Short mmCIF file of C-alpha atoms and ligand atoms in Angstrom, two decimals:
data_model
loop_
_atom_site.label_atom_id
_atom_site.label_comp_id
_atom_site.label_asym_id
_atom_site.label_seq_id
_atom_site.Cartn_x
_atom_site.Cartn_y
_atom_site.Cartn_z
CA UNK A 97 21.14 -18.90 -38.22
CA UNK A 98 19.32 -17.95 -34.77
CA UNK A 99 18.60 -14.67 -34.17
CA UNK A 100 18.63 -12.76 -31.10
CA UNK A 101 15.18 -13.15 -30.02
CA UNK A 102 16.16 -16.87 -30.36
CA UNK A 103 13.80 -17.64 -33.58
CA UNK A 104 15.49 -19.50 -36.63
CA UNK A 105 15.39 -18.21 -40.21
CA UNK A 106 13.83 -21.68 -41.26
CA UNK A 107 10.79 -21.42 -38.21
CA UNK A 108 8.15 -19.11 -39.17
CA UNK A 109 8.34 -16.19 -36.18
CA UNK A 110 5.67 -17.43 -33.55
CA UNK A 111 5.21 -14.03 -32.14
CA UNK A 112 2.19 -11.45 -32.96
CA UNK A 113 3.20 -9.34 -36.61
CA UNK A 114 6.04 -11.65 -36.42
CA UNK A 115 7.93 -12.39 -39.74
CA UNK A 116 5.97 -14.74 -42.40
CA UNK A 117 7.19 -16.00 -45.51
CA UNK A 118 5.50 -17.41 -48.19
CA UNK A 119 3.63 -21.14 -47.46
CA UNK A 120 4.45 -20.67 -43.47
CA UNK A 121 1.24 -18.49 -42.79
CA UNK A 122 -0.84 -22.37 -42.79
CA UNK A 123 1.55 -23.51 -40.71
CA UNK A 124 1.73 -21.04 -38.59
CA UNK A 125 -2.38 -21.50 -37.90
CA UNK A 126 -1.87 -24.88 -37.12
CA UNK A 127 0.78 -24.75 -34.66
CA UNK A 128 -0.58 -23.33 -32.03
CA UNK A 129 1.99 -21.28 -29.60
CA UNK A 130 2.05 -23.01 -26.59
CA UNK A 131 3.53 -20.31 -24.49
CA UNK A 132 0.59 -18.51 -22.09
CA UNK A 133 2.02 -14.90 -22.67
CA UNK A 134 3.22 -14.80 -26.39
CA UNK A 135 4.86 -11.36 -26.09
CA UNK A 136 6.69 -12.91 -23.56
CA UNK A 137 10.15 -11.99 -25.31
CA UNK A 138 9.44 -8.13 -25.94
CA UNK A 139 8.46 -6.70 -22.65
CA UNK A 140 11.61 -4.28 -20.94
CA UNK A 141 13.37 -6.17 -18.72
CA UNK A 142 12.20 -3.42 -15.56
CA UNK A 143 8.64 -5.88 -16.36
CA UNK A 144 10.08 -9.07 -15.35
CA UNK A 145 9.49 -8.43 -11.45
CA UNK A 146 5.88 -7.20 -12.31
CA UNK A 147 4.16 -10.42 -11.22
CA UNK A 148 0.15 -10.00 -9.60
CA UNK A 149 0.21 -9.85 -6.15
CA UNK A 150 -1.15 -11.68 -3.62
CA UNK A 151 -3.86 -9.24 -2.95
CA UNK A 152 -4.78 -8.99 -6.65
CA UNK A 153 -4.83 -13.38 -6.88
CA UNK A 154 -6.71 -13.29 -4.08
CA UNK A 155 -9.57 -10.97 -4.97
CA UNK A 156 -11.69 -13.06 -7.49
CA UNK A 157 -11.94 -15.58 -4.54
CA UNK A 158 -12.28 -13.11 -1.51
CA UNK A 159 -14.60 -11.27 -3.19
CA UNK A 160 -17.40 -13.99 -3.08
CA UNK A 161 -20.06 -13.19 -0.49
CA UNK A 162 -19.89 -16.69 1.27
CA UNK A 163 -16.10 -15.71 2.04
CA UNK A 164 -15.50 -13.40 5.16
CA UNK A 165 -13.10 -11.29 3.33
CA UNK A 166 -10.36 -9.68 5.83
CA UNK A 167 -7.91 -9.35 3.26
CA UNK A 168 -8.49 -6.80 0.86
CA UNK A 169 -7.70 -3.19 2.93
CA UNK A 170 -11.25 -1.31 0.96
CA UNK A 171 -12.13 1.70 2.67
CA UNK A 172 -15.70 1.56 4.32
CA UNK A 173 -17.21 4.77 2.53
CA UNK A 174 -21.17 3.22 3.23
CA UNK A 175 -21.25 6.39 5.88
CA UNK A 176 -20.58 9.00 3.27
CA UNK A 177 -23.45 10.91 3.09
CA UNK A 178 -23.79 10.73 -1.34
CA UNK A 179 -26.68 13.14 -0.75
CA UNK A 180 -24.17 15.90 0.35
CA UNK A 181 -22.08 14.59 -2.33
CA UNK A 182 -24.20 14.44 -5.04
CA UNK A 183 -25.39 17.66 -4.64
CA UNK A 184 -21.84 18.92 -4.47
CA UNK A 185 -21.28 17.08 -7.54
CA UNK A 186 -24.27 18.52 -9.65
CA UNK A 187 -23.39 22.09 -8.35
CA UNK A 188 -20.35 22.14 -9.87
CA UNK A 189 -21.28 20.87 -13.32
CA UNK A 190 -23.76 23.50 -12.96
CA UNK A 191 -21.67 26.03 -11.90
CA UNK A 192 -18.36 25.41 -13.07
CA UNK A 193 -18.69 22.31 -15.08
CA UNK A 194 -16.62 23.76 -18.27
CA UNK A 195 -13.58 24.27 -16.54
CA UNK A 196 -13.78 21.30 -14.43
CA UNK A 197 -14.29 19.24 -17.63
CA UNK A 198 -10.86 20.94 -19.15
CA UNK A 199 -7.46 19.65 -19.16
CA UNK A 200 -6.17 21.59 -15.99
CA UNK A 201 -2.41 22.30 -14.44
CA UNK A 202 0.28 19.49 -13.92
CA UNK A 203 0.84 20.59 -10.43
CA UNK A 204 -3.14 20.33 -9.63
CA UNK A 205 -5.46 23.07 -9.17
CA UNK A 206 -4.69 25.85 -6.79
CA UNK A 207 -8.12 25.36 -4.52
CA UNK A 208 -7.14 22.01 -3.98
CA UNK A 209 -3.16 22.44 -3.19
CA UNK A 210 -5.10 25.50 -0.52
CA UNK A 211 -7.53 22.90 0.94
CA UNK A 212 -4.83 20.22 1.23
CA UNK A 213 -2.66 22.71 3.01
CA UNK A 214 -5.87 22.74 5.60
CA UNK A 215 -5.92 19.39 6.02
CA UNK A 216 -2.18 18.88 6.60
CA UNK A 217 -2.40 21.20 9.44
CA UNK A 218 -4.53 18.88 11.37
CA UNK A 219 -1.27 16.31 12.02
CA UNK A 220 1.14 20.02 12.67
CA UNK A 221 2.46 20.54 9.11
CA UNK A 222 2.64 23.98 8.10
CA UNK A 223 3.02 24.23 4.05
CA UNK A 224 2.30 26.42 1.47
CA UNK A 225 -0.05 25.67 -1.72
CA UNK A 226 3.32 25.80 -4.24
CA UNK A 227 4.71 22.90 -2.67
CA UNK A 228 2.16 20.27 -3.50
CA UNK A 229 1.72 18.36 -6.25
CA UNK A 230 -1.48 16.76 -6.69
CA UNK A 231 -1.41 12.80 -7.84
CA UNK A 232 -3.72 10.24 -8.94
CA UNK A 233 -3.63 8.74 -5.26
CA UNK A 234 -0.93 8.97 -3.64
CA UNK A 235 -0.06 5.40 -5.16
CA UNK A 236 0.75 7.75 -8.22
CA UNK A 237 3.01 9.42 -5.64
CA UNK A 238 4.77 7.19 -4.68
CA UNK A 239 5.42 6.06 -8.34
CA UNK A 240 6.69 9.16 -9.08
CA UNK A 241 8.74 9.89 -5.73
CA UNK A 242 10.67 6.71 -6.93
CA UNK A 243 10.91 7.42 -10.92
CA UNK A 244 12.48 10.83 -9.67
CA UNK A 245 15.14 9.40 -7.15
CA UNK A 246 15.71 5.29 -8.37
CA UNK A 247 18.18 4.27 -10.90
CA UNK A 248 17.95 0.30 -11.53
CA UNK A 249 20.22 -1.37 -8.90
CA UNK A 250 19.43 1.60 -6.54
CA UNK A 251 18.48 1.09 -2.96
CA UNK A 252 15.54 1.81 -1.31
CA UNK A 253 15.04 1.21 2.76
CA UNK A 254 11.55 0.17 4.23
CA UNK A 255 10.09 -1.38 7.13
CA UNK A 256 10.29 -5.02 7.30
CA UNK A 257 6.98 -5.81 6.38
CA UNK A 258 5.61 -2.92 4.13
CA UNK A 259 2.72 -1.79 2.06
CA UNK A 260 2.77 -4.37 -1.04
CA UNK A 261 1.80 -1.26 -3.83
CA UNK A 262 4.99 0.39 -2.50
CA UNK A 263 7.07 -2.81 -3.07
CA UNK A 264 5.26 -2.89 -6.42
CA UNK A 265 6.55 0.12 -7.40
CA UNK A 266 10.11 -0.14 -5.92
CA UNK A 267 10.06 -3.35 -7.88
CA UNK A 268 9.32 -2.11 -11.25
CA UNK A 269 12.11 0.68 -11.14
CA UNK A 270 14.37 -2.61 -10.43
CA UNK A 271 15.23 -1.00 -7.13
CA UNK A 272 16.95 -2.89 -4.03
CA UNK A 273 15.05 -2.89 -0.87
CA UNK A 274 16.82 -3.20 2.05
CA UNK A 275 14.14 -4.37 5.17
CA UNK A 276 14.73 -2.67 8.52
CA UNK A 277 13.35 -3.90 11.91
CA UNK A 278 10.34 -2.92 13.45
CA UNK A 279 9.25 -3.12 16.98
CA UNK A 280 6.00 -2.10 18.92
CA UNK A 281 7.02 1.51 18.44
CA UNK A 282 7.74 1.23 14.38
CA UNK A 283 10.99 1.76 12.43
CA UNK A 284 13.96 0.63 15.17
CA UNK A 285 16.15 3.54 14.88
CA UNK A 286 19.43 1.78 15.71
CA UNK A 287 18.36 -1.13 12.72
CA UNK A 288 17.91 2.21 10.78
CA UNK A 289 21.73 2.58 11.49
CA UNK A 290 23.00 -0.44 11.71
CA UNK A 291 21.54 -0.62 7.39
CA UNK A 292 23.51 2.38 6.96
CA UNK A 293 26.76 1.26 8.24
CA UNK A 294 26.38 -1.65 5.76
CA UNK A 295 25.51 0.13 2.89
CA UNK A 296 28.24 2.41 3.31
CA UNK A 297 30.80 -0.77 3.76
CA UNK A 298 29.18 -2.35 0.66
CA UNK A 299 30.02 1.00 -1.27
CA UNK A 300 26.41 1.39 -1.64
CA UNK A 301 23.65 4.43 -0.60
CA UNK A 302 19.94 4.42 0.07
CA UNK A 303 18.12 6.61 -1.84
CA UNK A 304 15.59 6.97 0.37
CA UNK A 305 13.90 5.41 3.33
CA UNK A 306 10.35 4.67 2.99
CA UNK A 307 8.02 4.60 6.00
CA UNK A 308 4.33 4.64 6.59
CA UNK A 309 4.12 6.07 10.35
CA UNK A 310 0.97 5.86 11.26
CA UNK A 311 -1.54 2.56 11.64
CA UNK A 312 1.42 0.94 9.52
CA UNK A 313 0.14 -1.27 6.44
CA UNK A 314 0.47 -4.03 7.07
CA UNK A 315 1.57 -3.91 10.63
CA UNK A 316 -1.05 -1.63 12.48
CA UNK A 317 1.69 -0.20 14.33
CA UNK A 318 2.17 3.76 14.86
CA UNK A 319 5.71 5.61 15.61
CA UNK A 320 5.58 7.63 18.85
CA UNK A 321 7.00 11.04 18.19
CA UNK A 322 9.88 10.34 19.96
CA UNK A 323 10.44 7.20 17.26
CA UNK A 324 9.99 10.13 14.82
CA UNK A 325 12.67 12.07 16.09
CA UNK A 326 15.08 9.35 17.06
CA UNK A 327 14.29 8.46 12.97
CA UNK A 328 15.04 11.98 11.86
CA UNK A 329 18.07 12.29 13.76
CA UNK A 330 19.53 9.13 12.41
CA UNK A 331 18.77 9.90 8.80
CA UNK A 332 20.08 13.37 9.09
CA UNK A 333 23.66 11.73 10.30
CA UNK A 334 23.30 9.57 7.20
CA UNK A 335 22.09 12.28 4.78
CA UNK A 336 19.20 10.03 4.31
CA UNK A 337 16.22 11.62 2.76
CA UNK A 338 12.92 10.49 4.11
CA UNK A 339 9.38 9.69 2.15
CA UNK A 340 6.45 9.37 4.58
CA UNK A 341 3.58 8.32 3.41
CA UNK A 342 0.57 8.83 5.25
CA UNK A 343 -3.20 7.56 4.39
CA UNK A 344 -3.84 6.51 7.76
CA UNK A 345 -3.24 9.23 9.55
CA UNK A 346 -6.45 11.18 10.85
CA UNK A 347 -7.91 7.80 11.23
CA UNK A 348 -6.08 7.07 14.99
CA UNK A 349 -9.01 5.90 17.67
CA UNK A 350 -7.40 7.89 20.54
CA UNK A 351 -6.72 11.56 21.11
CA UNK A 352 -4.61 14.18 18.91
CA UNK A 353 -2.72 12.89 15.58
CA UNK A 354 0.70 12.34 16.16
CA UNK A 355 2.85 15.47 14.26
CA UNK A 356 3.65 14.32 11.09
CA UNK A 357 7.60 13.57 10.33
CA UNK A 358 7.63 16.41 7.62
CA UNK A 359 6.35 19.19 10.34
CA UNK A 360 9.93 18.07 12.23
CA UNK A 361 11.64 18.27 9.06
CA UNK A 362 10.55 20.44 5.91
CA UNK A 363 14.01 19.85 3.85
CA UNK A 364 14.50 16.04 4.82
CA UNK A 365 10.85 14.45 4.19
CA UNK A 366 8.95 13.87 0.88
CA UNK A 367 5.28 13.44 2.38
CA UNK A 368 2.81 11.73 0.43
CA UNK A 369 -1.06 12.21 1.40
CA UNK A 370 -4.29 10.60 0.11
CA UNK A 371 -8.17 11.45 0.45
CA UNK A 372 -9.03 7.51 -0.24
CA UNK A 373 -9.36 6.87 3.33
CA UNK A 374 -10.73 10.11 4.68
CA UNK A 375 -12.86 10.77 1.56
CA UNK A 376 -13.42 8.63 -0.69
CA UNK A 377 -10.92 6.32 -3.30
CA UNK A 378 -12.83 6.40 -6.24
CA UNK A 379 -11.82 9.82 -6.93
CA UNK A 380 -8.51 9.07 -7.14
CA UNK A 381 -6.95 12.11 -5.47
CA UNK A 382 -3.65 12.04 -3.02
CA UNK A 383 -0.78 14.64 -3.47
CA UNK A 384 3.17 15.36 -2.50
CA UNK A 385 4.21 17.68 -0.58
CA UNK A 386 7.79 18.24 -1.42
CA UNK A 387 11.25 20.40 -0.67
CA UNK A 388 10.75 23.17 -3.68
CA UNK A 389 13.24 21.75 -6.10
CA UNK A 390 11.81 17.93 -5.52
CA UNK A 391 8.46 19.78 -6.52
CA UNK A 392 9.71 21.43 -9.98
CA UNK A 393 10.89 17.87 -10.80
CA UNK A 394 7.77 16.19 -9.57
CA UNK A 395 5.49 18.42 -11.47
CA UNK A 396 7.61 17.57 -14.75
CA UNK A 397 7.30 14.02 -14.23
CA UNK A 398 3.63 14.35 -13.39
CA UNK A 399 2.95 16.05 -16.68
CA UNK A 400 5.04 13.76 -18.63
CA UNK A 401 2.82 10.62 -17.08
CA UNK A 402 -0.73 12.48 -17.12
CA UNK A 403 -0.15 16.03 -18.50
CA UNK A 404 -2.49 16.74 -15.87
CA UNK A 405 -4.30 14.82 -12.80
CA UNK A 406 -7.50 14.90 -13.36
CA UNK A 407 -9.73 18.20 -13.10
CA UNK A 408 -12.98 16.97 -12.39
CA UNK A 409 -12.10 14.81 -9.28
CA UNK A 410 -9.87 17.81 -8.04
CA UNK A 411 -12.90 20.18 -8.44
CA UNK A 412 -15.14 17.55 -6.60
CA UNK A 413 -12.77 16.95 -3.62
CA UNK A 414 -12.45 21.02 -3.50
CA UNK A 415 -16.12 21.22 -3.64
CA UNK A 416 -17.02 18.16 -1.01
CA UNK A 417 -14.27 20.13 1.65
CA UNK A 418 -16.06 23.36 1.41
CA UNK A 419 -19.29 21.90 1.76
CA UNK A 420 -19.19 19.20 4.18
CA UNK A 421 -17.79 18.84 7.47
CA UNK A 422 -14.76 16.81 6.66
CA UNK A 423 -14.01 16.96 9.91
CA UNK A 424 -16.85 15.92 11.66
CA UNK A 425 -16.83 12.95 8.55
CA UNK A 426 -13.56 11.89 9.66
CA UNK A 427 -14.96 11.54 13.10
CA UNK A 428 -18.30 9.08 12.32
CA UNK A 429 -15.66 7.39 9.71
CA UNK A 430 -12.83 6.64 13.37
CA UNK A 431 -15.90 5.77 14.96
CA UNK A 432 -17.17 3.14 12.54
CA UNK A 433 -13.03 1.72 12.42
CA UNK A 434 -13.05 1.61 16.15
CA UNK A 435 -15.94 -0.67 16.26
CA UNK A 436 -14.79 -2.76 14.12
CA UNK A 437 -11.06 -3.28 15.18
CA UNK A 438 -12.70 -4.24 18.64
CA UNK A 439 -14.33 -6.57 16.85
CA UNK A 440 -11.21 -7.97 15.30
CA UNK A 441 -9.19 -7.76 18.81
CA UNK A 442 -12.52 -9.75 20.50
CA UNK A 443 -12.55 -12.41 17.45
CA UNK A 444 -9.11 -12.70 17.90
CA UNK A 445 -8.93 -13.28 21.84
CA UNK A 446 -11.68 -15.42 21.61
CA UNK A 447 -10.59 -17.94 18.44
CA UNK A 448 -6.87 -17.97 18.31
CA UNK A 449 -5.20 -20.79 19.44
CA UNK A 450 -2.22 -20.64 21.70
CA UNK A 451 0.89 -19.78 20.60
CA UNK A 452 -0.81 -16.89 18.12
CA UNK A 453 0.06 -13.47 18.88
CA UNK A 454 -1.64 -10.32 17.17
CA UNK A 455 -0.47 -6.20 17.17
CA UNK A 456 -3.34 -4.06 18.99
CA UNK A 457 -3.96 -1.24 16.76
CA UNK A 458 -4.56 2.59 17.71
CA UNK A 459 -6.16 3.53 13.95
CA UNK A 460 -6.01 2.90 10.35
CA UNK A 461 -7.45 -0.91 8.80
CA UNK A 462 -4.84 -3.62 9.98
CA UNK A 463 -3.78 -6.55 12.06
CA UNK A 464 -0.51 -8.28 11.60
CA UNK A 465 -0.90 -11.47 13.06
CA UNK A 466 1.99 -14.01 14.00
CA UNK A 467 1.02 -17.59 13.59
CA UNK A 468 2.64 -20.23 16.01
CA UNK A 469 6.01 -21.81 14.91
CA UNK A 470 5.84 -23.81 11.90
CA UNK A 471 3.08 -22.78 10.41
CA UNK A 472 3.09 -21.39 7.23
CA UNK A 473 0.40 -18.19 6.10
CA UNK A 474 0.97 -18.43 2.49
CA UNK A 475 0.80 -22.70 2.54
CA UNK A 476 -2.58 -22.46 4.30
CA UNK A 477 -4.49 -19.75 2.32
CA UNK A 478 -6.20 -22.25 0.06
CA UNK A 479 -7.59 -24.18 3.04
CA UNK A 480 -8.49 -21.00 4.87
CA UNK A 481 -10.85 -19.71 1.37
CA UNK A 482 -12.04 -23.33 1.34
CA UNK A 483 -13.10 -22.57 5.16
CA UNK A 484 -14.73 -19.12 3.96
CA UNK A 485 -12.28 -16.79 4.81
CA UNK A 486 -9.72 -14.99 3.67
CA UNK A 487 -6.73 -12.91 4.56
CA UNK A 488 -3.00 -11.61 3.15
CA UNK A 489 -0.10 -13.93 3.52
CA UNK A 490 2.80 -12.14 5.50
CA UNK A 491 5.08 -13.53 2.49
CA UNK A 492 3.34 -10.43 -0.03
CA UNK A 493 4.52 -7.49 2.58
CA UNK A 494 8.18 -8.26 2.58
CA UNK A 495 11.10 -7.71 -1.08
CA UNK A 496 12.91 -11.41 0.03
CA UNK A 497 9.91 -13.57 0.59
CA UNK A 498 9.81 -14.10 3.79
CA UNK A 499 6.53 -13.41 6.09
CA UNK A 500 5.47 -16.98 5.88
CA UNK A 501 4.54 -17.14 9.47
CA UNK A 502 2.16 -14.05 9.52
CA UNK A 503 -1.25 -12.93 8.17
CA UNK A 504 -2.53 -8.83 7.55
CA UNK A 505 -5.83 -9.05 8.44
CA UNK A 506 -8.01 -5.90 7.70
CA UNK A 507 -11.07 -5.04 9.91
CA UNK A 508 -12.51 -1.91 7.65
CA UNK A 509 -14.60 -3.35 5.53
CA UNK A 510 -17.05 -6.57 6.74
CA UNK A 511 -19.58 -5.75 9.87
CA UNK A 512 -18.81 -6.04 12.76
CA UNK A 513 -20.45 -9.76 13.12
CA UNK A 514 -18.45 -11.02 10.43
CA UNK A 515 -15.37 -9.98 11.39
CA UNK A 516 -15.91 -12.12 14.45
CA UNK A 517 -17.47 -14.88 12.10
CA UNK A 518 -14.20 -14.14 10.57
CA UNK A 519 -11.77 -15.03 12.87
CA UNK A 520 -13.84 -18.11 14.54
CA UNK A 521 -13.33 -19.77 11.11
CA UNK A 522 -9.96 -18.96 10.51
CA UNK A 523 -9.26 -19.84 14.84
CA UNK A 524 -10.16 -23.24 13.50
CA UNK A 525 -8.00 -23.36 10.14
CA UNK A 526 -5.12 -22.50 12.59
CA UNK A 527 -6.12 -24.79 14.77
CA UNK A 528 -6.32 -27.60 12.71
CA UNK A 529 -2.87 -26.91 11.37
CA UNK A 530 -1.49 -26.30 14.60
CA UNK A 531 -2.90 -30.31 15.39
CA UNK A 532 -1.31 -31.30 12.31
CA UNK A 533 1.73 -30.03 12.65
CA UNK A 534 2.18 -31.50 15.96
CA UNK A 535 0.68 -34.96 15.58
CA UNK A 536 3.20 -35.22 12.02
CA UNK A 537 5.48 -32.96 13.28
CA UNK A 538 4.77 -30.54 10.08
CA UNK A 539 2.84 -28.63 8.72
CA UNK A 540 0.86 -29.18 5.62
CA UNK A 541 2.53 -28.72 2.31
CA UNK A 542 5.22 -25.66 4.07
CA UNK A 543 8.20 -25.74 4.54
CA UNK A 544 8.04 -24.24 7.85
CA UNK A 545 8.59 -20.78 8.31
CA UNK A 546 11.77 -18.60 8.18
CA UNK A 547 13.12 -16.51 10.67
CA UNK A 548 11.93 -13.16 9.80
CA UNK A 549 12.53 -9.84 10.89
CA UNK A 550 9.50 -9.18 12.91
CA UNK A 551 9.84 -9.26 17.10
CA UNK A 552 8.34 -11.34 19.38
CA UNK A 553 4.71 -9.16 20.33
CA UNK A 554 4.58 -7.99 24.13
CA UNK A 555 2.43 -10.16 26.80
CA UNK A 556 -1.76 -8.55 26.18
CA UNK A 557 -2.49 -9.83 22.79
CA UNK A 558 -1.27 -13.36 22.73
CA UNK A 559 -3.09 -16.41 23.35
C1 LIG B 1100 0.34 2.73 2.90
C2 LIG B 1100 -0.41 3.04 1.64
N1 LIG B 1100 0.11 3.91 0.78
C3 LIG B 1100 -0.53 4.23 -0.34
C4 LIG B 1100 -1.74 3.67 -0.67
C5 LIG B 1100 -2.39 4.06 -1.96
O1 LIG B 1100 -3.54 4.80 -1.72
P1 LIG B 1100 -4.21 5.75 -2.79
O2 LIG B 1100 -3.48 5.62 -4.07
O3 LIG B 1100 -5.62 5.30 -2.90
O4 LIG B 1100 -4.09 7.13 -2.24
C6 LIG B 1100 -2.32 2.75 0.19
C7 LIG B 1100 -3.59 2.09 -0.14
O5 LIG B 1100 -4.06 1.20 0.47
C8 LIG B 1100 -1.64 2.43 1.39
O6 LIG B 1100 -2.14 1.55 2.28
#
């Protein structure tokens, strides 16, 4: 007889704590399971799409210092002043240390939620300290944005490409994502539509649309606040309900922030904010701001998942944005970006070969490059490392696998000489494939890239 896990009664059970009987426990030593993952057949089946990503593969690699690493998307915190910090720090042990040392509320403590409320006001949003939930980065946010709304088989929207961690998540609740076009502006409002119209004739709805507005990851691109609008509008004639997530945003290189989506629309957007890029990541602080009934839920799933976020680095953040001049940080931290994403533009302009286009970003960490036809990101990233460099395949930014003929390249964390090192060597990886692949008519080991929703980048940054 076979049971349902597939394992006779006359084999001894090959799993861990698995069933022995008597004289198989020898036998069981000496046959050695040859499957990599031996709890292979008791993980939930919401695991199976939890594979590593091509970020997390490609770290061990990246990470050595011969490699010019413009893949992983770090913040650059080596202008933090850890003086001011530390001295924050030790102050509050000092002062306060019991309490910050204590389990705390689910929702976060109140002289965060009232310094967060500060912060939001910089991109227009006007909210009050009851409506935010603090999260373990707004990763955690986004986790539990989607364990609130997403039934398996539900749909979620998102730009075609998006942040991989989002698609992680969306993933793991067995969701659907639907890709919508971008263009130079972000999110193409009438694609927005158009997905509608065929949910609605598939019998299907969209949960929620997901969109990162500012200094998109991976794309670099920013909505105008028209796009905004024109986004709004569309999703209130589809009853759409909107989660904008937002690390980027006080990290733009020129002029005011854009106003967020959720100052044009307090009942409609789900906002999601982070300190990892303005502060610092290791604390591990983001929060949601959220319509008042979203909240009660969201503060219910937050203390099921952590009972709490976690006091001390909510004390600490508190402490740091009474202390320091945030602001003024957040101004040497754009300055440092902008250096280095005219390094990336320069590299770029100088080593691409022909046919390679690139967006021009305003703020935030990225490029999204798009390689000439037939070559293939993802098919090439081996000879790229073995060339000392390294980037993200387009292929890990998009639910259906395609991508394949684009690269995110991230200009936040290496010097500004490297960056440039950077792209010389991987100018010359392209270059060489580019040769193959019209001498054989081919391109090594791909199978030539799909068609994929991305548009065709305006004249200035193409070679
Ligand atoms: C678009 C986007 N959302 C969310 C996150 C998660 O950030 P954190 O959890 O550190 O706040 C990141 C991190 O890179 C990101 O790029």
């Amino acid at each position: 007889m076979r049971h349902p896990w597939g394992v006779s009664d006359h084999e001894p059970d090959p799993r861990p704590g698995g069933r022995a009987t008597s004289g198989d426990g020898l036998e069981r030593l000496q046959r050695r399971d040859t499957r990599l993952d031996s709890y292979v057949d008791r993980y939930a089946a919401r695991t199976h799409g939890m594979t590593a990503s091509a970020i997390r593969a490609l770290f061990a690699v990246a990470n050595r210092p011969e490699v010019v690493s413009l893949a992983g998307g770090m913040p650059n915190i080596s202008d933090l002043p850890l003086d001011v910090v530390g001295g924050a720090l030790h102050d509050l042990v000092l002062t306060d240390g019991r309490r910050a040392m204590q389990y705390g509320s689910g929702q976060g403590e109140p002289v965060l939620r009232e310094a967060i409320c500060e912060v939001m006001r910089l991109e227009g949003i006007s909210a009050h300290p009851d409506d935010i939930t603090v999260t373990v980065g707004s990763q955690q946010g986004l986790d539990l944005v989607t364990r609130l709304f997403c039934d398996p088989g539900d749909v979620v929207l998102c730009e075609a490409p998006s942040y991989v961690g989002a698609l992680g998540v969306f993933r793991a609740y067995q969701t659907e994502v639907v890709h919508v076009a971008m263009d130079e502006h972000g999110l193409v409002p009438s694609a927005l539509a158009e997905a509608l119209v065929a949910l609605q004739a598939a019998g299907k709805k969209a949960k929620f649309l997901y969109t990162i507005p500012n200094f998109q990851n991976p794309a670099g691109i920013s909505q105008t606040l028209e796009r905004r609008t024109e986004i709004l509008r569309v999703a209130e004639r589809g009853d759409l309900l909107v989660v904008e997530d937002n690390p980027y945003g006080l990290l733009g290189f020129d002029g005011d922030p854009v106003p967020a989506m959720r100052s044009l629309d307090a009942e409609r957007v789900v906002y999601l904010g982070s300190f990892s890029k303005t502060f610092a990541p290791g604390f591990r602080v983001g929060w949601v701001l959220a319509p008042h009934a979203v909240r009660e839920k969201l503060v219910l799933a937050q203390e099921s998942a952590t009972l709490c976020p976690p006091t001390f680095s909510q004390f600490a953040v508190a402490a740091y944005l009474h202390q320091h001049d945030w602001r003024g940080q957040i101004k040497v931290f754009r300055e440092m970006y902008r250096e280095r994403r005219d390094a990336m533009l320069a590299g770029l302009a100088d080593h691409m070969p022909a046919g390679t286009s690139w967006t021009v970003p305003a703020g935030g960490f990225f490029v999204w490059v798009t390689l000439p036809p037939g070559l293939d990101s993802h098919a090439m990233l081996p000879r790229a490392v073995t060339a000392r460099v390294a980037y993200v395949p387009g292929t890990g930014f998009y639910a259906d696998g395609l991508g394949s003929r684009h690269m995110r390249l991230s200009y936040c964390f290496p010097t500004p000489e490297r960056i440039i090192e950077g792209t010389r060597r991987l100018g010359e990886v392209l270059q060489y494939e580019a040769d193959v692949l019209a001498t054989f008519g081919t391109a090594i080991d791909g199978p030539g890239a799909p068609g994929d929703r991305w548009y065709e980048s305006p004249g200035t940054n193409q070679r």
